[in-house]
């Protein structure tokens, strides 16, 4: 099974920070998942929530901060004071860390509740600049964002994220105006029928977020292709 470090190795270091990404690299993790958003001045940054208050010492929406303002925030102390120097990373920083590795990167476009106009172009440009087109999967709960990035860069692999139990997602995927690489559901939606039908229709199943051993084993036994985990080392 393919293991992605979810928001980096976020069980051990603050999520979506360089410390968490470096840890995934040091663990020889095969893949990393991360969430991208846009600042007020148009920089692609890595953060899960649209609001900085849970994971930094600041308050407000990412879309209302310039990069310089965001970089002044402490993105690590909320987890442990020893991480006080961690910042919200830029996409470029992360790419510099991984571009000479063999890792597969799952870039999740966070387009809800705010729609970040132009984020797809910026993400595609940065991936191309780093020469990582073959090592990238773009996913989103916003399936229109995947359509947009497909038009910009058709060679990128696309993963459909699902936060609800829609009926027959493999049928839904087939009628989209772009080719789908993977179905990325919450792990609790997945059973052997789900995996069989997905594979039959040509899709990988990448399940989030798996942190418990029994869940990992159940998914492995029904043939799930990959998982996202905060503790990737436990399942490698
Ligand atoms: O991409 C898998 C997973 O990260 C999706 O959910 O909320 O953790 O970004 P979330
Ligand atoms: Mg994510």
PDB file of C-alpha atoms and ligand atoms in Angstrom:
ATOM      1  CA  UNK A   1       0.000   0.000   0.000  1.00  0.00           C
ATOM      2  CA  UNK A   2       1.216   3.478  -0.847  1.00  0.00           C
ATOM      3  CA  UNK A   3       1.613   5.724   2.206  1.00  0.00           C
ATOM      4  CA  UNK A   4       1.285   9.514   2.047  1.00  0.00           C
ATOM      5  CA  UNK A   5       2.363  11.630   4.997  1.00  0.00           C
ATOM      6  CA  UNK A   6      -0.831  13.594   5.631  1.00  0.00           C
ATOM      7  CA  UNK A   7      -0.007  17.326   5.956  1.00  0.00           C
ATOM      8  CA  UNK A   8       3.536  15.998   6.303  1.00  0.00           C
ATOM      9  CA  UNK A   9       4.309  13.715   9.243  1.00  0.00           C
ATOM     10  CA  UNK A  10       1.746  15.718  11.175  1.00  0.00           C
ATOM     11  CA  UNK A  11       1.424  13.326  14.090  1.00  0.00           C
ATOM     12  CA  UNK A  12       4.964  14.283  15.120  1.00  0.00           C
ATOM     13  CA  UNK A  13       5.460  17.873  13.942  1.00  0.00           C
ATOM     14  CA  UNK A  14       3.023  20.733  13.298  1.00  0.00           C
ATOM     15  CA  UNK A  15       0.899  19.985  10.241  1.00  0.00           C
ATOM     16  CA  UNK A  16       1.820  21.550   6.895  1.00  0.00           C
ATOM     17  CA  UNK A  17       5.120  23.006   8.158  1.00  0.00           C
ATOM     18  CA  UNK A  18       8.631  22.417   6.849  1.00  0.00           C
ATOM     19  CA  UNK A  19       9.359  20.444  10.044  1.00  0.00           C
ATOM     20  CA  UNK A  20       6.545  18.010   9.184  1.00  0.00           C
ATOM     21  CA  UNK A  21       7.678  17.744   5.544  1.00  0.00           C
ATOM     22  CA  UNK A  22      11.332  17.275   6.489  1.00  0.00           C
ATOM     23  CA  UNK A  23      10.299  14.506   8.866  1.00  0.00           C
ATOM     24  CA  UNK A  24       8.452  12.725   6.047  1.00  0.00           C
ATOM     25  CA  UNK A  25      11.586  12.960   3.899  1.00  0.00           C
ATOM     26  CA  UNK A  26      13.745  11.641   6.757  1.00  0.00           C
ATOM     27  CA  UNK A  27      11.335   8.720   7.280  1.00  0.00           C
ATOM     28  CA  UNK A  28      11.743   7.792   3.591  1.00  0.00           C
ATOM     29  CA  UNK A  29       8.040   8.160   3.215  1.00  0.00           C
ATOM     30  CA  UNK A  30       6.983   7.462  -0.389  1.00  0.00           C
ATOM     31  CA  UNK A  31       4.569  10.388  -0.571  1.00  0.00           C
ATOM     32  CA  UNK A  32       3.397  13.628   1.026  1.00  0.00           C
ATOM     33  CA  UNK A  33      -0.041  15.255   1.049  1.00  0.00           C
ATOM     34  CA  UNK A  34      -0.369  19.014   1.608  1.00  0.00           C
ATOM     35  CA  UNK A  35      -3.032  21.704   1.264  1.00  0.00           C
ATOM     36  CA  UNK A  36      -2.578  24.864  -0.819  1.00  0.00           C
ATOM     37  CA  UNK A  37      -4.232  28.281  -0.573  1.00  0.00           C
ATOM     38  CA  UNK A  38      -3.546  31.815  -1.860  1.00  0.00           C
ATOM     39  CA  UNK A  39      -2.482  34.905   0.089  1.00  0.00           C
ATOM     40  CA  UNK A  40      -3.917  38.375  -0.486  1.00  0.00           C
ATOM     41  CA  UNK A  41      -0.927  39.195  -2.693  1.00  0.00           C
ATOM     42  CA  UNK A  42      -1.219  36.002  -4.723  1.00  0.00           C
ATOM     43  CA  UNK A  43       1.384  33.654  -3.228  1.00  0.00           C
ATOM     44  CA  UNK A  44       0.668  29.934  -2.947  1.00  0.00           C
ATOM     45  CA  UNK A  45       1.078  28.868   0.675  1.00  0.00           C
ATOM     46  CA  UNK A  46       0.571  25.611   2.519  1.00  0.00           C
ATOM     47  CA  UNK A  47      -2.103  25.499   5.201  1.00  0.00           C
ATOM     48  CA  UNK A  48      -5.165  23.351   5.870  1.00  0.00           C
ATOM     49  CA  UNK A  49      -7.681  25.766   7.380  1.00  0.00           C
ATOM     50  CA  UNK A  50      -8.770  28.930   5.571  1.00  0.00           C
ATOM     51  CA  UNK A  51      -8.392  30.653   8.948  1.00  0.00           C
ATOM     52  CA  UNK A  52      -4.988  30.800  10.648  1.00  0.00           C
ATOM     53  CA  UNK A  53      -6.263  30.740  14.232  1.00  0.00           C
ATOM     54  CA  UNK A  54      -6.063  26.995  14.947  1.00  0.00           C
ATOM     55  CA  UNK A  55      -2.472  26.494  13.790  1.00  0.00           C
ATOM     56  CA  UNK A  56      -0.763  29.853  14.356  1.00  0.00           C
ATOM     57  CA  UNK A  57      -0.655  32.670  16.903  1.00  0.00           C
ATOM     58  CA  UNK A  58      -2.605  34.899  14.491  1.00  0.00           C
ATOM     59  CA  UNK A  59      -6.255  35.385  13.608  1.00  0.00           C
ATOM     60  CA  UNK A  60      -8.033  35.880  10.314  1.00  0.00           C
ATOM     61  CA  UNK A  61      -8.306  34.399   6.859  1.00  0.00           C
ATOM     62  CA  UNK A  62      -5.289  33.520   4.714  1.00  0.00           C
ATOM     63  CA  UNK A  63      -6.862  35.455   1.830  1.00  0.00           C
ATOM     64  CA  UNK A  64      -6.628  38.647   3.913  1.00  0.00           C
ATOM     65  CA  UNK A  65      -2.891  38.328   4.756  1.00  0.00           C
ATOM     66  CA  UNK A  66       0.039  39.273   2.544  1.00  0.00           C
ATOM     67  CA  UNK A  67       2.826  36.710   2.446  1.00  0.00           C
ATOM     68  CA  UNK A  68       4.998  38.940   4.605  1.00  0.00           C
ATOM     69  CA  UNK A  69       2.263  39.223   7.225  1.00  0.00           C
ATOM     70  CA  UNK A  70       1.667  35.478   7.220  1.00  0.00           C
ATOM     71  CA  UNK A  71       5.364  34.749   7.568  1.00  0.00           C
ATOM     72  CA  UNK A  72       5.443  36.742  10.792  1.00  0.00           C
ATOM     73  CA  UNK A  73       3.167  34.158  12.428  1.00  0.00           C
ATOM     74  CA  UNK A  74       4.340  31.269  14.594  1.00  0.00           C
ATOM     75  CA  UNK A  75       2.899  28.087  13.040  1.00  0.00           C
ATOM     76  CA  UNK A  76       4.483  25.619  15.440  1.00  0.00           C
ATOM     77  CA  UNK A  77       4.012  26.538  19.098  1.00  0.00           C
ATOM     78  CA  UNK A  78       0.370  25.453  19.139  1.00  0.00           C
ATOM     79  CA  UNK A  79       1.706  21.886  19.009  1.00  0.00           C
ATOM     80  CA  UNK A  80       4.880  22.255  21.073  1.00  0.00           C
ATOM     81  CA  UNK A  81       6.982  25.314  22.010  1.00  0.00           C
ATOM     82  CA  UNK A  82      10.005  23.594  20.486  1.00  0.00           C
ATOM     83  CA  UNK A  83       8.474  24.264  17.045  1.00  0.00           C
ATOM     84  CA  UNK A  84       8.146  28.024  17.610  1.00  0.00           C
ATOM     85  CA  UNK A  85      10.281  28.850  14.571  1.00  0.00           C
ATOM     86  CA  UNK A  86       7.971  27.112  12.106  1.00  0.00           C
ATOM     87  CA  UNK A  87       6.212  29.344   9.597  1.00  0.00           C
ATOM     88  CA  UNK A  88       3.397  28.764   7.130  1.00  0.00           C
ATOM     89  CA  UNK A  89       5.503  27.494   4.199  1.00  0.00           C
ATOM     90  CA  UNK A  90       5.327  28.691   0.633  1.00  0.00           C
ATOM     91  CA  UNK A  91       4.792  26.127  -2.107  1.00  0.00           C
ATOM     92  CA  UNK A  92       8.227  27.025  -3.486  1.00  0.00           C
ATOM     93  CA  UNK A  93       9.929  26.131  -0.185  1.00  0.00           C
ATOM     94  CA  UNK A  94       8.297  22.723  -0.147  1.00  0.00           C
ATOM     95  CA  UNK A  95       9.170  22.067  -3.792  1.00  0.00           C
ATOM     96  CA  UNK A  96      12.795  22.964  -3.107  1.00  0.00           C
ATOM     97  CA  UNK A  97      12.858  20.300  -0.401  1.00  0.00           C
ATOM     98  CA  UNK A  98      11.351  17.488  -2.499  1.00  0.00           C
ATOM     99  CA  UNK A  99      12.198  18.209  -6.132  1.00  0.00           C
ATOM    100  CA  UNK A 100      15.302  16.035  -6.119  1.00  0.00           C
ATOM    101  CA  UNK A 101      13.597  13.128  -4.377  1.00  0.00           C
ATOM    102  CA  UNK A 102      11.447  10.379  -5.864  1.00  0.00           C
ATOM    103  CA  UNK A 103       8.504  11.240  -3.648  1.00  0.00           C
ATOM    104  CA  UNK A 104       4.961  11.468  -4.968  1.00  0.00           C
ATOM    105  CA  UNK A 105       3.333  14.740  -3.960  1.00  0.00           C
ATOM    106  CA  UNK A 106      -0.421  15.063  -3.483  1.00  0.00           C
ATOM    107  CA  UNK A 107      -1.260  18.753  -3.745  1.00  0.00           C
ATOM    108  CA  UNK A 108      -4.759  19.395  -2.409  1.00  0.00           C
ATOM    109  CA  UNK A 109      -6.345  22.628  -3.659  1.00  0.00           C
ATOM    110  CA  UNK A 110      -8.402  24.151  -0.837  1.00  0.00           C
ATOM    111  CA  UNK A 111     -11.058  26.143  -2.691  1.00  0.00           C
ATOM    112  CA  UNK A 112     -13.825  26.063  -0.093  1.00  0.00           C
ATOM    113  CA  UNK A 113     -15.293  28.216   1.380  1.00  0.00           C
ATOM    114  CA  UNK A 114     -13.224  30.764  -0.549  1.00  0.00           C
ATOM    115  CA  UNK A 115     -12.574  30.358  -4.234  1.00  0.00           C
ATOM    116  CA  UNK A 116      -8.959  31.290  -4.964  1.00  0.00           C
ATOM    117  CA  UNK A 117      -9.016  32.688  -8.501  1.00  0.00           C
ATOM    118  CA  UNK A 118      -5.878  31.663 -10.375  1.00  0.00           C
ATOM    119  CA  UNK A 119      -4.564  29.114  -7.859  1.00  0.00           C
ATOM    120  CA  UNK A 120      -4.634  26.307 -10.443  1.00  0.00           C
ATOM    121  CA  UNK A 121      -2.371  28.202 -12.858  1.00  0.00           C
ATOM    122  CA  UNK A 122       0.085  29.078 -10.088  1.00  0.00           C
ATOM    123  CA  UNK A 123       0.196  25.535  -8.784  1.00  0.00           C
ATOM    124  CA  UNK A 124       0.715  24.063 -12.258  1.00  0.00           C
ATOM    125  CA  UNK A 125       3.452  26.609 -13.052  1.00  0.00           C
ATOM    126  CA  UNK A 126       5.326  25.810  -9.834  1.00  0.00           C
ATOM    127  CA  UNK A 127       5.113  22.049 -10.383  1.00  0.00           C
ATOM    128  CA  UNK A 128       6.425  22.466 -13.948  1.00  0.00           C
ATOM    129  CA  UNK A 129       9.203  24.783 -12.759  1.00  0.00           C
ATOM    130  CA  UNK A 130      10.291  22.090 -10.282  1.00  0.00           C
ATOM    131  CA  UNK A 131      10.063  19.413 -13.009  1.00  0.00           C
ATOM    132  CA  UNK A 132       7.692  17.367 -10.858  1.00  0.00           C
ATOM    133  CA  UNK A 133       4.772  16.800 -13.253  1.00  0.00           C
ATOM    134  CA  UNK A 134       5.313  13.019 -13.130  1.00  0.00           C
ATOM    135  CA  UNK A 135       5.459  12.999  -9.339  1.00  0.00           C
ATOM    136  CA  UNK A 136       2.320  15.054  -8.729  1.00  0.00           C
ATOM    137  CA  UNK A 137      -1.297  14.233  -7.987  1.00  0.00           C
ATOM    138  CA  UNK A 138      -3.706  17.166  -7.719  1.00  0.00           C
ATOM    139  CA  UNK A 139      -6.752  16.592  -5.560  1.00  0.00           C
ATOM    140  CA  UNK A 140      -9.644  18.726  -4.393  1.00  0.00           C
ATOM    141  CA  UNK A 141     -13.125  18.577  -2.922  1.00  0.00           C
ATOM    142  CA  UNK A 142     -13.793  21.267  -5.569  1.00  0.00           C
ATOM    143  CA  UNK A 143     -14.021  19.171  -8.711  1.00  0.00           C
ATOM    144  CA  UNK A 144     -14.206  22.317 -10.867  1.00  0.00           C
ATOM    145  CA  UNK A 145     -10.693  23.216  -9.720  1.00  0.00           C
ATOM    146  CA  UNK A 146      -9.534  19.903 -11.187  1.00  0.00           C
ATOM    147  CA  UNK A 147     -11.213  20.757 -14.486  1.00  0.00           C
ATOM    148  CA  UNK A 148      -9.398  24.097 -14.509  1.00  0.00           C
ATOM    149  CA  UNK A 149      -5.982  22.610 -13.789  1.00  0.00           C
ATOM    150  CA  UNK A 150      -6.538  19.861 -16.367  1.00  0.00           C
ATOM    151  CA  UNK A 151      -7.039  22.524 -19.061  1.00  0.00           C
ATOM    152  CA  UNK A 152      -3.804  24.225 -17.977  1.00  0.00           C
ATOM    153  CA  UNK A 153      -1.681  21.092 -17.619  1.00  0.00           C
ATOM    154  CA  UNK A 154      -3.348  17.941 -19.010  1.00  0.00           C
ATOM    155  CA  UNK A 155      -0.509  15.644 -17.942  1.00  0.00           C
ATOM    156  CA  UNK A 156      -1.181  16.094 -14.221  1.00  0.00           C
ATOM    157  CA  UNK A 157      -2.894  13.213 -12.422  1.00  0.00           C
ATOM    158  CA  UNK A 158      -6.188  14.142 -10.735  1.00  0.00           C
ATOM    159  CA  UNK A 159      -7.809  12.772  -7.581  1.00  0.00           C
ATOM    160  CA  UNK A 160     -11.438  13.365  -6.642  1.00  0.00           C
ATOM    161  CA  UNK A 161     -11.859  14.007  -2.936  1.00  0.00           C
ATOM    162  CA  UNK A 162     -15.172  12.961  -1.368  1.00  0.00           C
ATOM    163  CA  UNK A 163     -16.444  14.051   2.025  1.00  0.00           C
ATOM    164  CA  UNK A 164     -19.879  12.521   1.508  1.00  0.00           C
ATOM    165  CA  UNK A 165     -20.994   9.027   0.580  1.00  0.00           C
ATOM    166  CA  UNK A 166     -22.146   9.639  -2.963  1.00  0.00           C
ATOM    167  CA  UNK A 167     -23.587   6.648  -4.828  1.00  0.00           C
ATOM    168  CA  UNK A 168     -21.238   4.899  -7.283  1.00  0.00           C
ATOM    169  CA  UNK A 169     -18.438   7.504  -7.398  1.00  0.00           C
ATOM    170  CA  UNK A 170     -16.741   5.458 -10.142  1.00  0.00           C
ATOM    171  CA  UNK A 171     -19.754   6.192 -12.404  1.00  0.00           C
ATOM    172  CA  UNK A 172     -19.658   9.870 -11.446  1.00  0.00           C
ATOM    173  CA  UNK A 173     -15.919   9.974 -12.246  1.00  0.00           C
ATOM    174  CA  UNK A 174     -16.450   8.462 -15.695  1.00  0.00           C
ATOM    175  CA  UNK A 175     -18.723  11.245 -16.908  1.00  0.00           C
ATOM    176  CA  UNK A 176     -16.461  14.141 -15.853  1.00  0.00           C
ATOM    177  CA  UNK A 177     -14.854  16.227 -18.616  1.00  0.00           C
ATOM    178  CA  UNK A 178     -11.359  15.181 -17.518  1.00  0.00           C
ATOM    179  CA  UNK A 179      -9.590  11.907 -16.834  1.00  0.00           C
ATOM    180  CA  UNK A 180      -9.570  10.870 -13.184  1.00  0.00           C
ATOM    181  CA  UNK A 181      -6.611   9.043 -11.664  1.00  0.00           C
ATOM    182  CA  UNK A 182      -7.900   8.297  -8.175  1.00  0.00           C
ATOM    183  CA  UNK A 183     -10.947   8.395  -5.935  1.00  0.00           C
ATOM    184  CA  UNK A 184      -9.947   9.870  -2.562  1.00  0.00           C
ATOM    185  CA  UNK A 185     -12.706   9.115  -0.032  1.00  0.00           C
ATOM    186  CA  UNK A 186     -12.851   9.265   3.720  1.00  0.00           C
ATOM    187  CA  UNK A 187     -11.717   5.757   4.742  1.00  0.00           C
ATOM    188  CA  UNK A 188     -15.062   5.019   6.415  1.00  0.00           C
ATOM    189  CA  UNK A 189     -16.810   5.039   3.014  1.00  0.00           C
ATOM    190  CA  UNK A 190     -14.623   2.257   1.676  1.00  0.00           C
ATOM    191  CA  UNK A 191     -15.496  -1.448   1.549  1.00  0.00           C
ATOM    192  CA  UNK A 192     -14.484  -4.247  -0.808  1.00  0.00           C
ATOM    193  CA  UNK A 193     -17.257  -3.368  -3.301  1.00  0.00           C
ATOM    194  CA  UNK A 194     -15.946   0.208  -3.399  1.00  0.00           C
ATOM    195  CA  UNK A 195     -12.411  -0.971  -4.105  1.00  0.00           C
ATOM    196  CA  UNK A 196     -13.450  -3.580  -6.667  1.00  0.00           C
ATOM    197  CA  UNK A 197     -15.656  -1.196  -8.630  1.00  0.00           C
ATOM    198  CA  UNK A 198     -13.062   1.578  -8.520  1.00  0.00           C
ATOM    199  CA  UNK A 199     -10.354  -0.727  -9.809  1.00  0.00           C
ATOM    200  CA  UNK A 200     -12.683  -2.171 -12.447  1.00  0.00           C
ATOM    201  CA  UNK A 201     -13.322   1.351 -13.727  1.00  0.00           C
ATOM    202  CA  UNK A 202      -9.592   2.137 -13.705  1.00  0.00           C
ATOM    203  CA  UNK A 203      -9.245   4.224 -10.563  1.00  0.00           C
ATOM    204  CA  UNK A 204      -6.957   3.954  -7.585  1.00  0.00           C
ATOM    205  CA  UNK A 205      -8.542   4.326  -4.153  1.00  0.00           C
ATOM    206  CA  UNK A 206      -6.602   6.647  -1.845  1.00  0.00           C
ATOM    207  CA  UNK A 207      -8.293   6.824   1.561  1.00  0.00           C
ATOM    208  CA  UNK A 208      -7.938   9.539   4.210  1.00  0.00           C
ATOM    209  CA  UNK A 209      -7.059   9.827   7.110  1.00  0.00           C
ATOM    210  CA  UNK A 210      -5.831   6.524   8.507  1.00  0.00           C
ATOM    211  CA  UNK A 211      -4.077   6.627  11.866  1.00  0.00           C
ATOM    212  CA  UNK A 212      -5.137   3.357  13.525  1.00  0.00           C
ATOM    213  CA  UNK A 213      -3.618  -0.057  12.886  1.00  0.00           C
ATOM    214  CA  UNK A 214      -6.925  -1.998  12.579  1.00  0.00           C
ATOM    215  CA  UNK A 215      -8.196   0.498  10.003  1.00  0.00           C
ATOM    216  CA  UNK A 216      -4.966   0.217   8.051  1.00  0.00           C
ATOM    217  CA  UNK A 217      -5.149  -3.596   8.077  1.00  0.00           C
ATOM    218  CA  UNK A 218      -8.799  -3.688   6.993  1.00  0.00           C
ATOM    219  CA  UNK A 219      -8.117  -1.329   4.091  1.00  0.00           C
ATOM    220  CA  UNK A 220      -4.983  -3.199   3.096  1.00  0.00           C
ATOM    221  CA  UNK A 221      -6.882  -6.517   3.104  1.00  0.00           C
ATOM    222  CA  UNK A 222      -9.539  -5.227   0.680  1.00  0.00           C
ATOM    223  CA  UNK A 223      -6.904  -3.864  -1.701  1.00  0.00           C
ATOM    224  CA  UNK A 224      -6.958  -0.113  -1.119  1.00  0.00           C
ATOM    225  CA  UNK A 225      -4.138   1.372  -3.148  1.00  0.00           C
ATOM    226  CA  UNK A 226      -2.977   4.094  -0.787  1.00  0.00           C
ATOM    227  CA  UNK A 227      -3.682   5.915   2.455  1.00  0.00           C
ATOM    228  CA  UNK A 228      -2.996   9.307   3.954  1.00  0.00           C
ATOM    229  CA  UNK A 229      -1.681   9.101   7.515  1.00  0.00           C
ATOM    230  CA  UNK A 230      -0.389  11.471  10.175  1.00  0.00           C
ATOM    231  CA  UNK A 231       1.876   8.603  11.342  1.00  0.00           C
ATOM    232  CA  UNK A 232       3.247   7.285   8.040  1.00  0.00           C
ATOM    233  CA  UNK A 233       6.175   5.454   9.644  1.00  0.00           C
ATOM    234  CA  UNK A 234       3.769   3.133  11.500  1.00  0.00           C
ATOM    235  CA  UNK A 235       2.464   1.680   8.247  1.00  0.00           C
ATOM    236  CA  UNK A 236       5.555   1.559   6.036  1.00  0.00           C
TER     237      UNK A 236
HETATM  238  O1  LIG B   1      -6.279  14.701   0.867  1.00  0.00           O
HETATM  239  C1  LIG B   1      -6.732  13.922   1.924  1.00  0.00           C
HETATM  240  C2  LIG B   1      -7.207  14.765   3.072  1.00  0.00           C
HETATM  241  O2  LIG B   1      -6.225  15.700   3.373  1.00  0.00           O
HETATM  242  C3  LIG B   1      -8.496  15.472   2.792  1.00  0.00           C
HETATM  243  O3  LIG B   1      -9.022  16.095   3.914  1.00  0.00           O
HETATM  244  O4  LIG B   1      -9.463  17.970   5.409  1.00  0.00           O
HETATM  245  O5  LIG B   1      -7.408  16.597   5.734  1.00  0.00           O
HETATM  246  O6  LIG B   1      -7.567  18.154   3.805  1.00  0.00           O
HETATM  247  P1  LIG B   1      -8.336  17.253   4.746  1.00  0.00           P
HETATM  248 MG1  LIG B   2      -5.728  17.701   2.757  1.00  0.00          MG
END
